[in-house]
Tab-separated table of C-alpha atoms in Angstrom:
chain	number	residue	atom	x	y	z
A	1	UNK	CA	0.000	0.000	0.000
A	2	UNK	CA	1.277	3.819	-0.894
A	3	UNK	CA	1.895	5.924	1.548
A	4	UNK	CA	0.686	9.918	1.524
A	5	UNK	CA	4.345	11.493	1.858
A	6	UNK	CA	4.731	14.671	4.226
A	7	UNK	CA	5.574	18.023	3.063
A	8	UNK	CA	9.191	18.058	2.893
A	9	UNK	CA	11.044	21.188	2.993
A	10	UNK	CA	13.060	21.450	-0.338
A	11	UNK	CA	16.129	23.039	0.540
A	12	UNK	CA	17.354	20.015	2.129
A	13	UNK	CA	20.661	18.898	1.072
A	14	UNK	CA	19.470	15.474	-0.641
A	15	UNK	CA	17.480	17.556	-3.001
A	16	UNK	CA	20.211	19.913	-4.019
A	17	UNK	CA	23.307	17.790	-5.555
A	18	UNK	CA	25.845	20.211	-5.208
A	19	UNK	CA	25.265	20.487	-1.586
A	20	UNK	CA	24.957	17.168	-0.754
A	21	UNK	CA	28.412	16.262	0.421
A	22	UNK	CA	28.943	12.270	1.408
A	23	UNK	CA	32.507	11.244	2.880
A	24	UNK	CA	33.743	8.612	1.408
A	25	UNK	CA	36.685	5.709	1.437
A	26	UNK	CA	37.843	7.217	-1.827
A	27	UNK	CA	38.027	10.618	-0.499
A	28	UNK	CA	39.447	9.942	2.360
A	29	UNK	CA	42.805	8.025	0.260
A	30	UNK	CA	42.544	10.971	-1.544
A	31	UNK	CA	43.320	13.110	1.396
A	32	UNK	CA	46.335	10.946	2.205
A	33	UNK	CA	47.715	11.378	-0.785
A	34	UNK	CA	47.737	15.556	-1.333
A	35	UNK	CA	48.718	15.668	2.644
A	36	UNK	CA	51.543	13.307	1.245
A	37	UNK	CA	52.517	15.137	-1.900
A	38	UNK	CA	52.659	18.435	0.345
A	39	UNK	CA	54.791	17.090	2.680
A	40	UNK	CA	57.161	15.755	0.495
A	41	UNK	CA	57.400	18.981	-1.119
A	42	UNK	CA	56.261	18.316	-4.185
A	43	UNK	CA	55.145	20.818	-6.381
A	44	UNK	CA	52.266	19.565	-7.849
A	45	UNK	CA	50.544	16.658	-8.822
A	46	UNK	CA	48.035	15.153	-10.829
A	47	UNK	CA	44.048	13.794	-9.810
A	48	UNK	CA	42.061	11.229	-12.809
A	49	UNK	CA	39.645	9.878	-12.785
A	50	UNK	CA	36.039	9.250	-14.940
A	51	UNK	CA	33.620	11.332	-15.147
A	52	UNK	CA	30.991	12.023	-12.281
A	53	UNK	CA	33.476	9.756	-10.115
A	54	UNK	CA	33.090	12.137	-7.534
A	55	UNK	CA	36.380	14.583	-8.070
A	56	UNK	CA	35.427	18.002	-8.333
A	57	UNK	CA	33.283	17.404	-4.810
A	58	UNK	CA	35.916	15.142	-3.327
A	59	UNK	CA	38.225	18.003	-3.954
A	60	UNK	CA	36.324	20.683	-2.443
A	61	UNK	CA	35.405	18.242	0.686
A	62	UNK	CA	39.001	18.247	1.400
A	63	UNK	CA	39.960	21.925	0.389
A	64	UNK	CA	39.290	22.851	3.742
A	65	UNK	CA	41.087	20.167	5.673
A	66	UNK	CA	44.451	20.047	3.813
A	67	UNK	CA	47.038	21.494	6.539
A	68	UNK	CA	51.365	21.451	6.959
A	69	UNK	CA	52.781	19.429	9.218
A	70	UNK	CA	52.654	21.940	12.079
A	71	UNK	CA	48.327	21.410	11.897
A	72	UNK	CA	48.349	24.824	10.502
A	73	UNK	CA	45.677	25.336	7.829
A	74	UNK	CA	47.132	25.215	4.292
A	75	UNK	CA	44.978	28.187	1.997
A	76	UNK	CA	43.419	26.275	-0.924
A	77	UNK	CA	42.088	28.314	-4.220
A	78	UNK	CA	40.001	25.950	-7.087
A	79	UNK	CA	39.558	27.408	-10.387
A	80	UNK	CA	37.495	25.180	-12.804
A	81	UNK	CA	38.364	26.006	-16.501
A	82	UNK	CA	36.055	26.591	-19.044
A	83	UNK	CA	35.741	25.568	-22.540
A	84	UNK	CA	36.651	28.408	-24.694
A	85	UNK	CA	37.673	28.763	-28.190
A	86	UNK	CA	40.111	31.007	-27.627
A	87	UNK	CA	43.162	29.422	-25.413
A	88	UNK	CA	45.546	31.395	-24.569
A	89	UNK	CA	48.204	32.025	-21.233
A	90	UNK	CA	46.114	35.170	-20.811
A	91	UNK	CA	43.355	33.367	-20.554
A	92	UNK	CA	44.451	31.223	-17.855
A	93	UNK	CA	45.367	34.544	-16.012
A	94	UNK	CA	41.597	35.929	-16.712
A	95	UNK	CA	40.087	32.678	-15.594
A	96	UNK	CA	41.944	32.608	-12.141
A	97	UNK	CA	41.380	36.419	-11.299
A	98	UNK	CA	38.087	35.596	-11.968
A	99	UNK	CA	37.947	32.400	-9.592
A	100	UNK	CA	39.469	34.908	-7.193
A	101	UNK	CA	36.574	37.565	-7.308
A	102	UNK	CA	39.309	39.913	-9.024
A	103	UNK	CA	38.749	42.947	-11.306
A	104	UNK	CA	39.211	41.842	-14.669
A	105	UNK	CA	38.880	43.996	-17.948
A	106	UNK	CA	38.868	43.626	-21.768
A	107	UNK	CA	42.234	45.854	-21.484
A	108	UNK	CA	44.276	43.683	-18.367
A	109	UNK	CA	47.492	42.081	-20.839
A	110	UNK	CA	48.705	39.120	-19.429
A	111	UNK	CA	51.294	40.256	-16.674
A	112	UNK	CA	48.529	42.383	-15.282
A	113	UNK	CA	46.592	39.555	-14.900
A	114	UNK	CA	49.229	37.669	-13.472
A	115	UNK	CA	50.294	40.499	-11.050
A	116	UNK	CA	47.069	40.518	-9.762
A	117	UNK	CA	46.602	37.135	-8.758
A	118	UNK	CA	50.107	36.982	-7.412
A	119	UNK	CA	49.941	39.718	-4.657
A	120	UNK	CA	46.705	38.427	-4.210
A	121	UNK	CA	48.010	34.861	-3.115
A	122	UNK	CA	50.755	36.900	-1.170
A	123	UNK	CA	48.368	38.893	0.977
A	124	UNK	CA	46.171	35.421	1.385
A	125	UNK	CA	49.386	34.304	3.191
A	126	UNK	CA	50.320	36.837	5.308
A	127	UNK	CA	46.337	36.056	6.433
A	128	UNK	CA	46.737	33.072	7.309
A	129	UNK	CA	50.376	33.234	8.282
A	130	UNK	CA	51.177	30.279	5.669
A	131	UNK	CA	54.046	29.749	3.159
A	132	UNK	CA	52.096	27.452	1.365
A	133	UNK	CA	49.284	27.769	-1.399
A	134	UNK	CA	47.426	25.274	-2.963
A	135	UNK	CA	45.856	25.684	-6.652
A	136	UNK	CA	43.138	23.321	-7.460
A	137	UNK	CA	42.285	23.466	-11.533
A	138	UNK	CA	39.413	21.163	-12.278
A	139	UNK	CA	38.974	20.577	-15.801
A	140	UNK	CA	42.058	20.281	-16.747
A	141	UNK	CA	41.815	18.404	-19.842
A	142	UNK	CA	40.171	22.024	-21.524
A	143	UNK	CA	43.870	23.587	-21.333
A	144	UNK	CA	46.435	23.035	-24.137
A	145	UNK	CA	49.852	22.140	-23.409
A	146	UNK	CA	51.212	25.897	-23.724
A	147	UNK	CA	48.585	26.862	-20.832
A	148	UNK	CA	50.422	25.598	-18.144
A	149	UNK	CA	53.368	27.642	-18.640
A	150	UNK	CA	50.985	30.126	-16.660
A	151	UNK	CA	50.817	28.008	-13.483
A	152	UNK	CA	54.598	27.506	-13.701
A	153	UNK	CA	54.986	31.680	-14.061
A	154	UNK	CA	53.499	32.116	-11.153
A	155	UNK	CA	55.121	29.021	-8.746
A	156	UNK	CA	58.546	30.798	-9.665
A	157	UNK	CA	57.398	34.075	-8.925
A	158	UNK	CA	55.744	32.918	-5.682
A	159	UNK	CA	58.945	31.369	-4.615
A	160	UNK	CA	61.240	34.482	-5.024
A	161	UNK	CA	58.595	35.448	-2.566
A	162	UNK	CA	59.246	32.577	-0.192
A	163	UNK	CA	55.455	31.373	-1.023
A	164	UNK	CA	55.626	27.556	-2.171
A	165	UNK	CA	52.713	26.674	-4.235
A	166	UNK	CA	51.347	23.538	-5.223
A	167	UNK	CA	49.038	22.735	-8.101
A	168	UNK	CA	46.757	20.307	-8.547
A	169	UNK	CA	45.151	19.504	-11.228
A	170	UNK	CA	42.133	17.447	-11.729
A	171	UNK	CA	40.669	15.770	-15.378
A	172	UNK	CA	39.080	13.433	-16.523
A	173	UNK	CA	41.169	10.546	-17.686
A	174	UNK	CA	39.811	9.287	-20.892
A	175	UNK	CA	39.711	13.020	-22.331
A	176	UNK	CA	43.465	13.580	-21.261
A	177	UNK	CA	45.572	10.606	-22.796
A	178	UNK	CA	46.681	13.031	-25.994
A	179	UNK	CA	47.301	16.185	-23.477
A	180	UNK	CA	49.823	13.742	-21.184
A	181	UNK	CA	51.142	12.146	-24.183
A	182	UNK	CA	52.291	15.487	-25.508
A	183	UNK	CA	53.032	17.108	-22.243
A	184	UNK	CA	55.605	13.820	-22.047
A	185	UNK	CA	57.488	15.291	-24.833
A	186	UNK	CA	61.124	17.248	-24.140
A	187	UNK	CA	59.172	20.293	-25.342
A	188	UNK	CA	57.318	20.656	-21.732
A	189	UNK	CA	59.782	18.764	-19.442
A	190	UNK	CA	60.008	21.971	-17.430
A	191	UNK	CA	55.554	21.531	-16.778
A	192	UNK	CA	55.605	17.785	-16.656
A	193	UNK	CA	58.579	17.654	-13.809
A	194	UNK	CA	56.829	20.831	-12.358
A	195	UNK	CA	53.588	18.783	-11.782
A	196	UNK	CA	52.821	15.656	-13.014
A	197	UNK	CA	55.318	13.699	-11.502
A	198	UNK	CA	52.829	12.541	-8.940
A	199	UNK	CA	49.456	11.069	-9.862
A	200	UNK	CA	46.485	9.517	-8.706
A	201	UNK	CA	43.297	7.925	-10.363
A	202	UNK	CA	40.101	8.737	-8.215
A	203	UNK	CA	37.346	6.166	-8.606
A	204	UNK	CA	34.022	5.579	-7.554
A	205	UNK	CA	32.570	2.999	-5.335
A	206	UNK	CA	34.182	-0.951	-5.636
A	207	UNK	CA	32.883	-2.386	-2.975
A	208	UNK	CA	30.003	-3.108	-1.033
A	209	UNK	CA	32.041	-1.676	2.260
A	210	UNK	CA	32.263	1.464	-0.494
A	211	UNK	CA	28.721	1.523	-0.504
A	212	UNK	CA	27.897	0.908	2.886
A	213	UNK	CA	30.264	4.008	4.040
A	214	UNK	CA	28.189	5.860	1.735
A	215	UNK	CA	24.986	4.742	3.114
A	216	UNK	CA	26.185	5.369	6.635
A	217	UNK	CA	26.730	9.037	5.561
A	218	UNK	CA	22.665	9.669	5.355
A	219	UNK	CA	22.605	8.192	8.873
A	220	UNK	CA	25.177	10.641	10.515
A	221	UNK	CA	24.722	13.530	8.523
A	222	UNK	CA	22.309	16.116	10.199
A	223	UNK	CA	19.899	18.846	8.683
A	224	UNK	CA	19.657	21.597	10.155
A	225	UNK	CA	22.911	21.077	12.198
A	226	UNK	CA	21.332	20.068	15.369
A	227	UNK	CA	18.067	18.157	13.191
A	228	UNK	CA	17.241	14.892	12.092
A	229	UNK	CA	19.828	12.328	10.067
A	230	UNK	CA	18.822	12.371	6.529
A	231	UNK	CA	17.679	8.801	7.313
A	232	UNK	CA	15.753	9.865	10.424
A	233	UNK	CA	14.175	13.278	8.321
A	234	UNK	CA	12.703	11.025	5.300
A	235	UNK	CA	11.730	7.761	7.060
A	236	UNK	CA	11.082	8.724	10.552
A	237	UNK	CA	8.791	5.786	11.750
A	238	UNK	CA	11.526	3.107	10.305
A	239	UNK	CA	14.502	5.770	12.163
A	240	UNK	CA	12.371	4.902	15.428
A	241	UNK	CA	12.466	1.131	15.186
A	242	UNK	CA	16.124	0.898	14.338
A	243	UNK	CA	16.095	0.774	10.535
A	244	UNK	CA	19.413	2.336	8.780
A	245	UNK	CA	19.977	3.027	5.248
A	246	UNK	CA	22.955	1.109	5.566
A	247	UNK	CA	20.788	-1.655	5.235
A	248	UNK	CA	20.386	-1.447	2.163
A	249	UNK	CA	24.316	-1.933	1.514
A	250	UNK	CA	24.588	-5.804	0.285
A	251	UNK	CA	21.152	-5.282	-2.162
A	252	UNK	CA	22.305	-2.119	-3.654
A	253	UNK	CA	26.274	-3.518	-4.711
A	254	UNK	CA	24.494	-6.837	-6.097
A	255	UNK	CA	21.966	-4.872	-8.429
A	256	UNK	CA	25.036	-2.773	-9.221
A	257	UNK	CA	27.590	-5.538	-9.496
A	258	UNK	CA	24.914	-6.965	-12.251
A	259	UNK	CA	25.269	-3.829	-14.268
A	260	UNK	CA	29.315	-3.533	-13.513
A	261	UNK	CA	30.254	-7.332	-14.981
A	262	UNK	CA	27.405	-6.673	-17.998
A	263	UNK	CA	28.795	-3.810	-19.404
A	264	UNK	CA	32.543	-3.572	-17.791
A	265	UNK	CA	32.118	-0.390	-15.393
A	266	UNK	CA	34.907	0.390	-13.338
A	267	UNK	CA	33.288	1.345	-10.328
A	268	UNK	CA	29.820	3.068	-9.615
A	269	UNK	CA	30.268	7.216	-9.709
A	270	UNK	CA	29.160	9.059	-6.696
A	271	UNK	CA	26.758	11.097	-9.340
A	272	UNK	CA	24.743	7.808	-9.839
A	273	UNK	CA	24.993	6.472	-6.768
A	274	UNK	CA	23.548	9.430	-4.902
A	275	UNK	CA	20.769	9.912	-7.582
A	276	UNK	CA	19.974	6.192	-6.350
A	277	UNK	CA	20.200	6.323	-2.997
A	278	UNK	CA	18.307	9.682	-2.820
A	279	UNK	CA	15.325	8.465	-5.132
A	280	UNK	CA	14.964	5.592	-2.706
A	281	UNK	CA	14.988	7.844	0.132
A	282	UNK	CA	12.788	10.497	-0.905
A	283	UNK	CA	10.271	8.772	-3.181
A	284	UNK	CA	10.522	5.221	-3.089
A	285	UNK	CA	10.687	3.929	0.206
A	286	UNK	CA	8.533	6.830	1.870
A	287	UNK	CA	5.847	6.017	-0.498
A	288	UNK	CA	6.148	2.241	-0.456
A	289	UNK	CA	7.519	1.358	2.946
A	290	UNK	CA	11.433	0.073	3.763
A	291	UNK	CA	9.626	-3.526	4.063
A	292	UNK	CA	8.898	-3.254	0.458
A	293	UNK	CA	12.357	-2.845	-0.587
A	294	UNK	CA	13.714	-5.560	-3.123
A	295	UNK	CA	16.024	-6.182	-5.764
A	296	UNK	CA	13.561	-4.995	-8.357
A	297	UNK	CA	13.413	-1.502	-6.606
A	298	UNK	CA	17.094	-1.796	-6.081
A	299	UNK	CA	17.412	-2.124	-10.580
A	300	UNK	CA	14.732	0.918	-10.538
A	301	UNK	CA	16.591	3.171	-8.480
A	302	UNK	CA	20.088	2.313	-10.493
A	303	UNK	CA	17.785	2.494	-13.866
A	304	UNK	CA	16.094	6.143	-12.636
A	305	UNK	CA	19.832	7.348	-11.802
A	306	UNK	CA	21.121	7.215	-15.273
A	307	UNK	CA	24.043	5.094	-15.394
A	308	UNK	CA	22.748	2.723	-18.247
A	309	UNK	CA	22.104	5.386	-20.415
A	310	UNK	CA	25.812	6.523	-20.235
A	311	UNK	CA	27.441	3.622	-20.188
A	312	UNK	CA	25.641	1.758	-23.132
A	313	UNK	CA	26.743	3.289	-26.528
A	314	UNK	CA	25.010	2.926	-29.777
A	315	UNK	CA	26.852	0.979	-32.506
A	316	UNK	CA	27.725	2.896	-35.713
């Protein structure tokens, strides 16, 4: 029997993908490694990973967290570039003033651009009383191999300032094979030693201990702050008895894993496994009851996500 559902209020993070931010195993590896690459002093390195894996929000989950040995906080700026058809250094320079909240004009040349964002990174460190900056740039696949001569102009000019900063840069990986193969030429050694000596490919979930750290998210995570779980907020009356969303852990990674071994996936993307787990949160199991819940509503909410549309390609 369907039940009537309850007026929910709509600017609750489940609704809003952007906001909704899950922790998850592969983040937290993720974390290990930039703590790791700073600490080496390295000065840059180098994120894959498919797309809607989870990166860009993986990325800005950790932005705040990433600190020096010391525990100090470690300023992070993200810049996500844009497809343009002009691509040029001073674009690079435009697009980062930009990400900065910077003045930017038709007439700003190149080193004004760049002299901008510079003392702008400088007075972020005397701040927050930091000799490190971190540069995300998301997207990275929409630069061409003369672009990141930009990033390197402005590490060297940061140094002479005694500001270290490291770049990261995250892409997607099947869209940058011809940009590393080229940027593995003589031609850029100066970029590729700069920052793509260190890499790391970011995947989604591969395991049902994945998913069921995912799951456990909606059951810790509170909205407002001092409100309901997630869990507890859509499906109150199960919350009461006991019932987690973790529970649905094993059914969800075998409806998944049937999909995976069909059609060779490499893992399941946070941006289709959250469109699951939130249409079984908000619609299907309010509606129908957590009792109710099978494999055939498991293969719905994977279906009603999206990921068979994207993965399956048409023959030509």
């Amino acid at each position: 029997m369907t039940r009537t559902l309850p007026d929910y209020d709509f600017d609750h993070p489940v609704f809003h993908p952007d906001r909704l931010r899950l922790r998850t195993p592969a983040m937290d590896r993720l974390g290990e490694d930039l703590h790791r690459w700073l600490w080496t002093g390295a000065t840059g390195g180098l994120i894959l990973g498919a797309a809607r894996a989870g990166k860009t929000t993986a990325v800005r989950v950790l932005s705040p967290e990433v600190h020096w040995r010391d525990q100090t906080h470690v300023p992070t700026y993200y810049v996500s570039i844009p497809l343009r058809d002009q691509r040029t250094v001073t674009s690079v320079f435009r697009h980062l003033c930009w990400a900065a909240e910077l003045r930017v004009s038709n007439a700003d040349r190149a080193d004004h651009l760049s002299d901008r964002f510079v003392h702008y990174l400088l007075d972020q460190a005397t701040v927050h009383a930091c000799r490190y900056a971190i540069l995300i740039v998301d997207e990275m696949q929409r630069l061409m191999p003369q672009q990141y001569g930009a990033f390197a102009e402005i590490h060297d000019r940061l140094l002479l300032l005694d500001i270290r900063l490291v770049v990261f840069f995250v892409g997607n990986d099947q869209e940058c094979s011809e940009l590393l193969e080229t940027i593995e030429s003589p031609r850029y050694a100066h970029i590729r030693g700069r920052f793509f000596m260190h890499r790391v490919l970011f995947r989604g979930l591969r395991s049902r201990r994945d998913v069921e750290a995912c799951l456990a998210e909606y059951d810790r995570l509170r909205y407002p702050a001092e409100g309901p779980t997630y869990t507890e907020y859509f499906l109150p009356a199960a919350y009461a008895y006991g019932w987690r969303l973790t529970a649905l852990a094993s059914d969800l990674w075998r409806a998944f894993r049937a999909h995976q071994r069909a059609y060779s996936i490499d893992s399941w993307g946070m941006q289709y496994f959250t469109a699951t787990a939130n249409t079984l949160l908000t619609d299907f199991l309010p509606r129908l009851g957590v009792e109710e819940f099978d494999d055939a509503l498991a293969r719905e909410g994977i279906a009603l996500s999206g990921l068979l549309p994207d993965v399956v390609r048409p023959v030509r």
